[in-house]
């Protein structure tokens, strides 16, 4: 072993051997300075100062304790690093959690925003869930928690989504780079516009859509199954809207991140191999990319002609030349001369799809069943398609009615749900004859 490496190992050992403290709290009388680390009671998580990648800047973060691979799951001052090792994280006299560059400096580099400005005696504690909780020492009332202000990581038992009463949105923003935990361009959120759906954004451009909740999973995540490891909860009521991966066994380590290059990834930690195992990522295939085939189309990777894009019934390519050259991004327009308000209209069923974007031009009626939904859609000339809102709850609950373009629909082989697209008599007649032969095309 060369001397430099030996020195490095010694330094590392020295650093790790310091992490033997069993303290898991920060208080007025017990601040932590750069070099100090607090560890959750079962020694699962650690909080302290770190420098990411090749950076020399200092940040306060939470990482997995006892893991050779430093994996950050939360960063306090992500957009305001400290330039030296003079940082101190403490609870101040008002009871707020504050990070100062120098002990004496007046303006904190970072602080938890607590509504009660005179909470008084408070204690910040790092829990074995990975949550840092600031609470009043007398009543135990939680004033602030890191789970409400995620950086790029969702942990089990954390709510991903909204507290509608306070307007708090718990969403993810990627790091800028492995050397910079600052807020990057990629983010993922539960979007409440229209009918709620989970989305991945680059800036404010939609990159990938998990789609709306089906009762069992998001429409665009067929792999999402209940009762495997997680007890998945999805709540959408007047107070809250969130997804939560419940997990009772805290020795199972799992996380979902939005990474620096714009992908959502899910990992579990292998105790056997001592590494993270990535078991899911999105977007993964061409049809996952938002609007790959443009409006009013269906993206299907399994078409025999090798081109993913097909127009929805009653539509034809908007730009035939590009379409012929296999650029489907222009999407489809209604065939000339087809009105959507004639006698003899009906619906063509597309099976096993990710529902079109539900963020605009969607009406939701949770009290209608599928048959009533069809009737209501048919009776309104502007309704172009309908579907069950929670298709996988008790065989289907509620009614979604689309009034604008049908954007970002895609086909799955074994998952997805039914979408009913409005079609005129000619289109319906064609289907009944052709469907017999063109099984592959629409099935
Ligand atoms: C660190 O240094 C940079 C550049 O000199 C400065 O802009 C920044 O404010 C400093 N950070 C803090 C926390 O003082
Ligand atoms: C911060 O400064 C005060 C007053 O100068 C001192 O009593 C205290 O020990 C300092 N704390 C740290 C963590 O350096
Ligand atoms: C605290 O609130 C202020 C003002 O609303 C905001 O600028 C700041 O980013 C917030 N800080 C944190 C850590 O959330
Ligand atoms: C919190 O309250 C308990 C019980 O009154 C006390 O023993 C403890 O020292 C207090 N902790 C802090 C940080 O003030
Ligand atoms: C974010 O996007 C802007 C505009 O496209 C670009 O200039 C910038 O470099 C990007 N930032 C990162 C961290 O990739
Ligand atoms: C799953 O989570 C829900 C809501 O948090 C809870 O009511 C239920 O008891 C949990 N089920 C199991 C098996 O842990
Ligand atoms: C982000 O995730 C994608 C897909 O899993 C992966 O190919 C890429 O290397 C990841 N980027 C980083 C910076 O880890
Ligand atoms: C049809 O639906 C649209 C969009 O919801 C609505 O504005 C319009 O009033 C409805 N028309 C009728 C006749 O109900
Ligand atoms: C569908 O996508 C087109 C083109 O991207 C956009 O102009 C339109 O507003 C979108 N409509 C809906 C209902 O999402
Ligand atoms: C395409 O079809 C094959 C065979 O039916 C199946 O194994 C594969 O998963 C399908 N791919 C997609 C993207 O649906």
Coordinates of C-alpha atoms and ligand atoms in Angstrom, one line a residue:
X1 CA 0.0 0.0 0.0
X2 CA 1.4 3.4 -1.0
X3 CA 1.9 6.0 1.7
X4 CA -0.8 8.3 0.4
X5 CA -3.4 5.5 0.5
X6 CA -2.3 4.5 4.0
X7 CA -2.7 8.1 5.1
X8 CA -6.1 8.2 3.5
X9 CA -7.2 5.0 5.2
X10 CA -5.9 6.2 8.5
X11 CA -7.8 9.5 8.1
X12 CA -10.9 7.6 7.1
X13 CA -10.6 5.3 10.1
X14 CA -10.1 8.3 12.3
X15 CA -13.2 9.9 10.9
X16 CA -15.3 6.8 11.3
X17 CA -14.0 6.1 14.8
X18 CA -15.3 9.5 15.8
X19 CA -18.8 8.3 14.9
X20 CA -19.0 6.3 18.0
X21 CA -21.2 8.8 19.9
X22 CA -24.6 7.6 20.7
X23 CA -26.2 11.0 20.9
X24 CA -29.2 11.6 18.6
X25 CA -30.2 15.1 19.6
X26 CA -29.3 18.7 19.1
X27 CA -30.4 21.3 21.6
X28 CA -29.5 24.7 22.9
X29 CA -27.0 23.3 25.3
X30 CA -25.8 20.7 22.8
X31 CA -25.0 22.1 19.3
X32 CA -22.9 20.2 16.8
X33 CA -19.9 21.7 15.0
X34 CA -18.2 20.5 11.8
X35 CA -16.7 17.1 12.6
X36 CA -19.4 16.1 15.0
X37 CA -22.0 13.5 14.0
X38 CA -25.2 12.5 15.7
X39 CA -26.5 9.0 15.1
X40 CA -30.1 7.7 15.4
X41 CA -30.7 5.4 18.3
X42 CA -30.5 2.1 16.4
X43 CA -27.5 3.6 14.5
X44 CA -29.3 3.4 11.1
X45 CA -28.9 7.1 10.2
X46 CA -26.3 9.8 10.8
X47 CA -26.3 13.6 10.6
X48 CA -23.3 15.8 10.3
X49 CA -21.2 17.9 8.0
X50 CA -19.9 16.6 4.7
X51 CA -18.3 17.6 1.4
X52 CA -19.9 15.9 -1.7
X53 CA -17.8 14.3 -4.5
X54 CA -14.8 16.5 -5.3
X55 CA -16.2 19.6 -3.6
X56 CA -14.5 21.2 -0.6
X57 CA -17.6 23.1 0.4
X58 CA -19.4 22.0 3.6
X59 CA -23.0 20.9 3.9
X60 CA -25.1 19.5 6.7
X61 CA -26.8 16.3 5.7
X62 CA -28.3 13.0 6.7
X63 CA -26.7 9.8 5.4
X64 CA -26.9 6.1 6.1
X65 CA -24.7 5.2 9.1
X66 CA -22.6 2.0 8.9
X67 CA -22.4 2.1 5.1
X68 CA -19.1 2.2 3.3
X69 CA -20.7 4.0 0.4
X70 CA -21.6 7.5 1.6
X71 CA -25.2 8.0 0.5
X72 CA -26.9 11.3 1.3
X73 CA -30.6 11.3 1.7
X74 CA -31.2 14.9 2.9
X75 CA -29.2 18.1 2.7
X76 CA -30.0 21.2 4.8
X77 CA -28.1 24.1 3.2
X78 CA -28.1 22.6 -0.3
X79 CA -28.1 26.0 -2.0
X80 CA -25.9 27.8 0.5
X81 CA -22.7 25.9 1.3
X82 CA -20.3 26.8 4.0
X83 CA -16.8 27.7 2.7
X84 CA -14.8 26.4 5.6
X85 CA -15.1 24.0 8.6
X86 CA -16.4 26.7 11.0
X87 CA -20.1 25.6 10.7
X88 CA -22.3 25.0 13.8
X89 CA -25.8 23.5 13.8
X90 CA -27.7 24.5 16.8
X91 CA -31.0 25.2 18.4
X92 CA -31.3 28.9 19.2
X93 CA -32.9 30.7 22.1
X94 CA -36.2 31.0 20.1
X95 CA -36.2 27.2 19.6
X96 CA -35.4 27.3 15.9
X97 CA -32.9 25.0 14.3
X98 CA -30.1 27.2 12.8
X99 CA -26.9 26.6 10.8
X100 CA -24.2 29.3 11.2
X101 CA -21.0 29.7 9.3
X102 CA -19.2 30.9 12.4
X103 CA -20.6 30.6 15.8
X104 CA -20.8 34.4 16.1
X105 CA -22.3 35.2 12.7
X106 CA -25.7 36.7 12.9
X107 CA -27.4 35.6 9.7
X108 CA -27.8 31.9 9.6
X109 CA -26.6 30.0 6.4
X110 CA -29.8 27.9 6.8
X111 CA -32.7 27.6 9.2
X112 CA -35.8 25.5 9.7
X113 CA -38.9 27.6 9.2
X114 CA -41.0 27.2 12.3
X115 CA -44.3 29.1 12.5
X116 CA -44.1 29.4 16.3
X117 CA -41.3 32.0 16.6
X118 CA -41.2 31.7 20.4
X119 CA -41.4 27.9 20.8
X120 CA -38.8 28.2 23.5
X121 CA -37.1 25.0 24.7
X122 CA -36.9 22.6 21.7
X123 CA -34.9 19.5 20.8
X124 CA -34.0 18.3 17.3
X125 CA -33.8 14.5 17.2
X126 CA -32.7 12.2 14.4
X127 CA -35.1 9.2 14.3
X128 CA -34.5 5.7 13.0
X129 CA -36.8 6.5 10.1
X130 CA -34.2 9.0 8.8
X131 CA -36.4 11.9 9.8
X132 CA -34.9 14.9 11.7
X133 CA -37.7 16.2 14.0
X134 CA -37.7 19.5 15.8
X135 CA -40.1 19.4 18.7
X136 CA -41.0 21.3 21.8
X137 CA -39.3 19.7 24.8
X138 CA -42.3 20.3 27.1
X139 CA -45.3 19.1 25.0
X140 CA -43.4 17.1 22.4
X141 CA -45.3 18.9 19.6
X142 CA -43.5 18.7 16.2
X143 CA -42.5 22.2 14.9
X144 CA -40.6 21.1 11.9
X145 CA -39.3 17.9 10.3
X146 CA -36.9 17.1 7.4
X147 CA -39.5 14.7 6.0
X148 CA -41.6 17.8 5.1
X149 CA -38.7 19.3 3.2
X150 CA -37.1 16.5 1.1
X151 CA -34.2 17.2 -1.2
X152 CA -33.8 14.4 -3.9
X153 CA -34.9 11.4 -1.8
X154 CA -38.2 9.8 -0.7
X155 CA -37.8 7.4 2.2
X156 CA -40.2 4.7 3.4
X157 CA -42.9 6.2 5.8
X158 CA -42.5 9.7 4.3
X159 CA -45.3 11.4 2.6
X160 CA -44.7 12.4 -1.0
X161 CA -47.3 15.0 -1.8
X162 CA -49.4 17.7 -0.3
X163 CA -50.8 19.0 2.9
X164 CA -53.6 21.0 1.3
X165 CA -54.4 22.9 4.5
X166 CA -51.0 24.5 4.7
X167 CA -50.0 24.4 1.0
X168 CA -47.0 22.3 1.9
X169 CA -45.8 20.3 -1.0
X170 CA -43.2 17.5 -0.4
X171 CA -41.5 17.0 -3.7
X172 CA -38.1 16.1 -5.0
X173 CA -35.5 18.2 -6.7
X174 CA -32.3 16.5 -8.1
X175 CA -28.8 17.6 -7.2
X176 CA -27.0 19.8 -9.7
X177 CA -24.2 17.2 -10.0
X178 CA -22.5 14.6 -7.8
X179 CA -20.3 17.5 -6.5
X180 CA -23.1 19.9 -5.9
X181 CA -26.3 19.1 -4.0
X182 CA -27.8 22.5 -5.0
X183 CA -31.3 22.4 -6.6
X184 CA -30.9 21.0 -10.2
X185 CA -33.2 21.1 -13.1
X186 CA -35.1 17.9 -12.6
X187 CA -37.9 17.5 -10.1
X188 CA -40.7 15.1 -9.3
X189 CA -44.0 16.0 -7.7
X190 CA -47.5 15.0 -7.2
X191 CA -49.3 17.4 -9.4
X192 CA -52.8 18.4 -8.3
X193 CA -53.9 20.2 -11.5
X194 CA -57.0 18.5 -12.9
X195 CA -57.0 14.9 -11.6
X196 CA -53.8 14.3 -9.5
X197 CA -50.8 12.6 -11.2
X198 CA -47.2 12.0 -10.3
X199 CA -44.8 13.8 -12.8
X200 CA -41.1 14.2 -13.5
X201 CA -40.1 17.6 -14.8
X202 CA -37.1 19.2 -16.4
X203 CA -37.6 22.8 -15.4
X204 CA -41.3 23.2 -16.1
X205 CA -41.3 20.8 -19.1
X206 CA -43.0 17.4 -18.4
X207 CA -40.5 14.6 -19.0
X208 CA -42.4 11.6 -17.7
X209 CA -45.8 11.0 -16.2
X210 CA -46.7 8.3 -13.8
X211 CA -50.3 9.2 -14.5
X212 CA -53.2 9.2 -12.1
X213 CA -53.8 6.7 -9.3
X214 CA -55.8 3.7 -10.2
X215 CA -56.5 2.4 -6.7
X216 CA -53.6 0.0 -6.8
X217 CA -50.8 1.9 -8.5
X218 CA -50.1 4.9 -10.8
X219 CA -51.5 4.2 -14.2
X220 CA -48.0 4.6 -15.8
X221 CA -46.2 2.3 -13.3
X222 CA -47.4 -1.2 -14.0
X223 CA -44.6 -2.6 -11.8
X224 CA -46.0 -1.0 -8.7
X225 CA -47.5 -3.7 -6.6
X226 CA -49.0 -3.6 -3.1
X227 CA -47.9 -5.7 -0.1
X228 CA -44.5 -6.7 -1.4
X229 CA -42.3 -4.9 1.0
X230 CA -44.3 -1.7 1.3
X231 CA -47.7 -1.0 2.6
X232 CA -48.5 1.6 -0.1
X233 CA -51.0 4.3 0.9
X234 CA -52.4 6.8 -1.5
X235 CA -54.6 9.5 0.0
X236 CA -56.5 12.2 -1.9
X237 CA -59.1 14.0 0.3
X238 CA -59.8 17.7 1.1
X239 CA -56.9 17.9 3.6
X240 CA -54.2 15.9 2.0
X241 CA -52.9 14.2 -1.2
X242 CA -49.9 12.0 -1.0
X243 CA -48.3 8.7 -1.6
X244 CA -46.6 6.9 1.2
X245 CA -44.6 3.7 1.1
X246 CA -45.3 2.3 4.6
X247 CA -42.6 0.1 6.1
X248 CA -42.6 -1.4 9.6
X249 CA -39.3 -3.2 9.4
X250 CA -36.8 -0.3 9.7
X251 CA -33.9 -2.6 9.1
X252 CA -34.9 -2.7 5.4
X253 CA -33.3 0.3 3.7
X254 CA -35.0 1.6 0.6
X255 CA -35.2 4.9 -1.2
X256 CA -36.5 6.6 -4.3
X257 CA -34.5 9.5 -5.9
X258 CA -34.6 11.8 -8.8
X259 CA -31.0 11.8 -10.0
X260 CA -28.8 14.5 -11.6
X261 CA -29.4 13.3 -15.1
X262 CA -33.2 13.3 -14.8
X263 CA -34.3 9.8 -13.9
X264 CA -36.4 8.5 -11.1
X265 CA -34.7 5.5 -9.5
X266 CA -35.7 3.1 -6.7
X267 CA -33.1 1.2 -4.7
X268 CA -33.0 -1.3 -1.8
X269 CA -29.8 -2.0 0.1
X270 CA -28.4 -5.5 -0.1
X271 CA -27.0 -6.5 3.3
X272 CA -25.4 -9.5 1.6
X273 CA -23.6 -7.7 -1.2
X274 CA -23.2 -4.4 0.6
X275 CA -24.5 -2.3 -2.3
X276 CA -27.6 -0.5 -3.5
X277 CA -29.7 -2.6 -5.9
X278 CA -31.6 -0.4 -8.4
X279 CA -34.8 -2.2 -9.2
X280 CA -36.8 0.4 -11.0
X281 CA -36.1 3.5 -13.1
X282 CA -38.2 5.9 -15.2
X283 CA -38.3 6.9 -18.0
X284 CA -37.1 3.6 -19.3
X285 CA -38.3 3.3 -22.9
X286 CA -39.2 5.6 -25.7
X287 CA -43.0 5.4 -25.0
X288 CA -42.3 6.7 -21.4
X289 CA -41.1 10.1 -22.6
X290 CA -43.9 12.6 -22.3
X291 CA -45.7 13.2 -25.6
X292 CA -43.3 11.0 -27.6
X293 CA -46.0 10.5 -30.2
X294 CA -47.6 13.9 -29.9
X295 CA -51.3 14.6 -29.1
X296 CA -54.1 12.1 -29.9
X297 CA -51.9 9.2 -30.5
X298 CA -51.1 5.9 -28.7
X299 CA -47.5 4.8 -28.2
X300 CA -47.0 1.1 -28.5
X301 CA -43.5 -0.5 -28.5
X302 CA -44.9 -3.8 -29.8
X303 CA -46.2 -2.9 -33.2
X304 CA -45.1 -5.2 -35.9
X305 CA -44.0 -2.4 -38.2
X306 CA -41.4 -1.2 -35.6
X307 CA -42.9 2.4 -35.4
X308 CA -44.4 3.1 -32.0
X309 CA -46.9 5.7 -32.9
X310 CA -50.5 5.1 -34.0
X311 CA -53.3 7.7 -34.2
X312 CA -56.3 7.2 -31.9
X313 CA -59.5 6.1 -33.7
X314 CA -60.9 9.0 -35.7
X315 CA -57.5 10.7 -36.0
X316 CA -54.8 10.9 -38.7
X317 CA -51.2 12.1 -38.6
X318 CA -50.9 15.9 -38.4
X319 CA -47.7 15.9 -40.4
X320 CA -47.9 12.9 -42.7
X321 CA -44.4 13.3 -44.1
X322 CA -42.7 13.4 -40.7
X323 CA -44.9 10.6 -39.6
X324 CA -43.9 8.5 -42.6
X325 CA -40.3 9.2 -41.7
X326 CA -41.1 7.9 -38.2
X327 CA -41.1 11.2 -36.3
X328 CA -44.4 10.9 -34.5
X329 CA -43.9 14.0 -32.2
X330 CA -46.3 16.1 -34.2
X331 CA -49.2 13.9 -33.2
X332 CA -52.6 13.4 -34.8
X333 CA -55.5 15.6 -35.8
X334 CA -59.1 14.7 -36.3
X335 CA -59.9 13.2 -39.7
X336 CA -61.5 15.9 -41.9
X337 CA -65.3 15.7 -42.0
X338 CA -65.6 13.8 -38.8
X339 CA -67.8 15.6 -36.3
X340 CA -67.9 14.4 -32.7
X341 CA -71.6 15.2 -32.4
X342 CA -73.6 13.0 -34.7
X343 CA -76.1 10.2 -34.5
X344 CA -74.7 6.7 -34.1
X345 CA -71.7 7.7 -32.2
X346 CA -70.1 5.5 -29.6
X347 CA -66.8 4.6 -28.1
X348 CA -63.8 2.4 -29.0
X349 CA -62.1 0.7 -26.1
X350 CA -58.4 0.9 -25.9
X351 CA -57.2 -1.8 -23.5
X352 CA -54.3 -1.7 -21.1
X353 CA -53.1 1.9 -21.6
X354 CA -51.6 4.6 -19.4
X355 CA -54.5 7.2 -19.3
X356 CA -53.9 10.4 -21.2
X357 CA -52.7 13.5 -19.2
X358 CA -55.3 14.5 -16.7
X359 CA -53.9 17.9 -15.8
X360 CA -56.2 20.0 -18.1
X361 CA -59.6 19.7 -19.8
X362 CA -60.7 16.8 -17.5
X363 CA -63.9 16.5 -15.6
X364 CA -64.1 14.2 -12.6
X365 CA -67.2 12.8 -11.1
X366 CA -66.5 10.3 -8.4
X367 CA -70.1 9.3 -8.0
X368 CA -70.6 7.9 -11.5
X369 CA -70.0 4.3 -12.5
X370 CA -68.6 3.3 -15.9
X371 CA -72.0 3.0 -17.6
X372 CA -73.2 6.3 -16.4
X373 CA -69.9 7.8 -17.3
X374 CA -70.3 6.6 -20.9
X375 CA -73.8 8.1 -21.1
X376 CA -72.7 11.4 -19.6
X377 CA -69.7 11.6 -22.0
X378 CA -71.9 10.7 -25.0
X379 CA -74.4 13.4 -24.1
X380 CA -71.8 16.2 -24.2
X381 CA -70.4 16.9 -27.7
X382 CA -67.1 18.2 -26.3
X383 CA -66.4 14.9 -24.4
X384 CA -63.8 13.0 -26.5
X385 CA -63.0 10.1 -24.1
X386 CA -63.8 8.7 -20.7
X387 CA -62.4 6.2 -18.3
X388 CA -62.8 4.9 -14.8
X389 CA -61.2 7.2 -12.2
X390 CA -60.0 4.5 -9.8
X391 CA -60.1 1.6 -12.3
X392 CA -58.5 -0.8 -9.9
X393 CA -60.6 -0.1 -6.8
X394 CA -63.5 -2.6 -6.5
X395 CA -63.6 -3.0 -10.3
X396 CA -63.7 0.7 -10.9
X397 CA -64.9 3.8 -9.1
X398 CA -65.6 7.3 -10.5
X399 CA -65.6 8.8 -14.0
X400 CA -63.0 10.8 -15.9
X401 CA -64.1 12.7 -18.9
X402 CA -61.7 14.3 -21.4
X403 CA -62.5 17.4 -23.3
X404 CA -59.3 18.4 -25.1
X405 CA -56.4 16.7 -26.7
X406 CA -55.6 13.2 -25.5
X407 CA -51.9 13.6 -24.6
X408 CA -49.3 11.0 -23.7
X409 CA -51.3 7.8 -24.0
X410 CA -49.3 4.6 -24.1
X411 CA -50.0 0.9 -24.4
X412 CA -48.8 -1.8 -22.0
X413 CA -48.7 -5.5 -22.6
X414 CA -49.9 -6.8 -19.2
X415 CA -51.0 -3.7 -17.3
X416 CA -52.7 -0.4 -17.7
X417 CA -56.4 0.3 -17.8
X418 CA -59.2 0.8 -20.3
X419 CA -59.8 4.1 -22.2
X420 CA -62.9 4.7 -24.2
X421 CA -62.4 7.1 -27.1
X422 CA -65.4 8.7 -28.8
X423 CA -65.8 7.6 -32.4
X424 CA -68.4 8.2 -35.1
X425 CA -70.6 5.6 -36.8
X426 CA -68.1 5.1 -39.7
X427 CA -65.2 4.6 -37.3
X428 CA -67.2 2.2 -35.2
X429 CA -68.3 0.2 -38.2
X430 CA -64.8 0.0 -39.4
X431 CA -63.7 -1.3 -36.0
X432 CA -66.2 -4.0 -35.8
X433 CA -65.1 -5.4 -39.2
X434 CA -61.5 -4.7 -38.9
X435 CA -61.0 -5.6 -35.3
X436 CA -61.4 -9.2 -36.2
X437 CA -58.4 -9.1 -38.5
X438 CA -56.4 -6.4 -36.8
X439 CA -56.2 -8.0 -33.5
X440 CA -52.5 -7.1 -33.1
X441 CA -53.1 -3.5 -33.9
X442 CA -55.5 -2.6 -31.1
X443 CA -55.3 -5.6 -28.7
Ligands
LIG1 C1 -18.8 31.2 0.3 O1 -18.0 31.9 -0.7 C2 -18.7 32.4 -1.7 C3 -17.8 33.0 -2.7 O2 -16.8 33.8 -2.1 C4 -19.7 33.5 -1.2 O3 -20.5 34.0 -2.3 C5 -20.7 32.8 -0.2 O4 -21.6 33.7 0.3 C6 -19.9 32.2 0.9 N1 -20.8 31.4 1.7 C7 -21.1 31.7 2.9 C8 -22.0 30.8 3.6 O5 -20.6 32.7 3.5
LIG2 C1 -20.4 29.8 20.6 O1 -20.0 31.0 21.2 C2 -20.4 31.1 22.6 C3 -20.1 32.5 23.0 O2 -18.9 33.0 22.4 C4 -19.6 30.0 23.4 O3 -20.0 30.1 24.7 C5 -20.0 28.7 22.8 O4 -19.2 27.6 23.4 C6 -19.7 28.6 21.3 N1 -20.2 27.3 20.8 C7 -19.5 26.6 19.9 C8 -20.2 25.3 19.5 O5 -18.4 26.9 19.5
LIG3 C1 -37.8 29.8 5.0 O1 -38.8 30.7 4.6 C2 -38.2 31.7 3.8 C3 -39.3 32.8 3.5 O2 -40.5 32.1 3.2 C4 -37.6 31.1 2.5 O3 -37.0 32.1 1.7 C5 -36.6 30.0 2.9 O4 -36.1 29.4 1.8 C6 -37.2 29.1 3.9 N1 -36.1 28.2 4.4 C7 -36.3 26.9 4.4 C8 -35.1 26.1 4.9 O5 -37.3 26.3 4.0
LIG4 C1 -36.3 18.4 28.3 O1 -37.1 18.1 29.4 C2 -36.6 17.1 30.2 C3 -37.6 16.9 31.3 O2 -38.1 18.1 31.8 C4 -35.2 17.6 30.8 O3 -34.7 16.5 31.6 C5 -34.3 17.8 29.6 O4 -33.0 18.3 30.1 C6 -34.9 18.8 28.7 N1 -34.0 18.9 27.5 C7 -33.6 20.0 27.0 C8 -32.7 19.9 25.8 O5 -33.8 21.1 27.6
LIG5 C1 -30.3 23.7 -16.1 O1 -30.9 24.2 -17.3 C2 -30.3 25.4 -17.8 C3 -31.1 25.8 -19.0 O2 -31.3 24.7 -19.9 C4 -28.8 25.1 -18.1 O3 -28.2 26.3 -18.5 C5 -28.1 24.6 -16.8 O4 -26.8 24.3 -17.1 C6 -28.8 23.4 -16.3 N1 -28.3 23.1 -15.0 C7 -27.8 21.9 -14.7 C8 -27.3 21.8 -13.3 O5 -27.8 21.0 -15.4
LIG6 C1 -50.9 0.1 6.1 O1 -51.1 1.5 6.3 C2 -52.3 1.9 6.7 C3 -52.4 3.4 6.7 O2 -51.2 4.0 7.3 C4 -52.7 1.3 8.1 O3 -53.9 1.7 8.5 C5 -52.6 -0.2 8.0 O4 -52.7 -0.7 9.3 C6 -51.2 -0.6 7.4 N1 -51.2 -2.1 7.2 C7 -50.2 -2.9 7.6 C8 -50.4 -4.3 7.2 O5 -49.2 -2.4 8.1
LIG7 C1 -29.6 8.3 -13.4 O1 -30.4 7.1 -13.7 C2 -30.2 6.6 -14.9 C3 -31.2 5.5 -15.1 O2 -31.2 4.5 -14.1 C4 -28.8 6.1 -15.0 O3 -28.5 5.5 -16.3 C5 -27.8 7.3 -14.8 O4 -26.5 6.8 -14.8 C6 -28.1 7.9 -13.5 N1 -27.4 9.1 -13.3 C7 -26.6 9.3 -12.3 C8 -25.8 10.6 -12.2 O5 -26.5 8.5 -11.4
LIG8 C1 -69.8 19.8 -21.8 O1 -68.6 19.8 -21.1 C2 -68.0 21.0 -21.0 C3 -66.7 20.9 -20.3 O2 -66.9 20.4 -19.0 C4 -68.9 22.1 -20.3 O3 -68.2 23.3 -20.3 C5 -70.1 22.2 -21.1 O4 -71.0 23.0 -20.4 C6 -70.8 20.8 -21.3 N1 -72.0 20.9 -22.2 C7 -73.1 20.5 -21.8 C8 -74.2 20.7 -22.9 O5 -73.4 19.9 -20.8
LIG9 C1 -51.7 18.5 -25.4 O1 -50.4 18.8 -26.0 C2 -50.5 19.9 -26.9 C3 -49.1 20.0 -27.6 O2 -48.1 19.6 -26.7 C4 -50.8 21.1 -26.0 O3 -50.8 22.2 -26.9 C5 -52.1 20.9 -25.4 O4 -52.4 22.0 -24.5 C6 -52.2 19.7 -24.6 N1 -53.6 19.4 -24.2 C7 -53.9 18.8 -23.1 C8 -55.4 18.6 -22.9 O5 -53.1 18.3 -22.4
LIG10 C1 -43.7 -6.9 -26.4 O1 -44.3 -8.2 -26.5 C2 -43.4 -9.3 -26.0 C3 -44.1 -10.6 -26.3 O2 -45.5 -10.6 -26.2 C4 -43.3 -9.0 -24.4 O3 -42.5 -10.0 -23.9 C5 -42.7 -7.7 -24.2 O4 -42.7 -7.4 -22.8 C6 -43.6 -6.6 -24.9 N1 -42.9 -5.3 -24.7 C7 -43.6 -4.2 -24.4 C8 -42.8 -3.0 -24.2 O5 -44.8 -4.2 -24.2

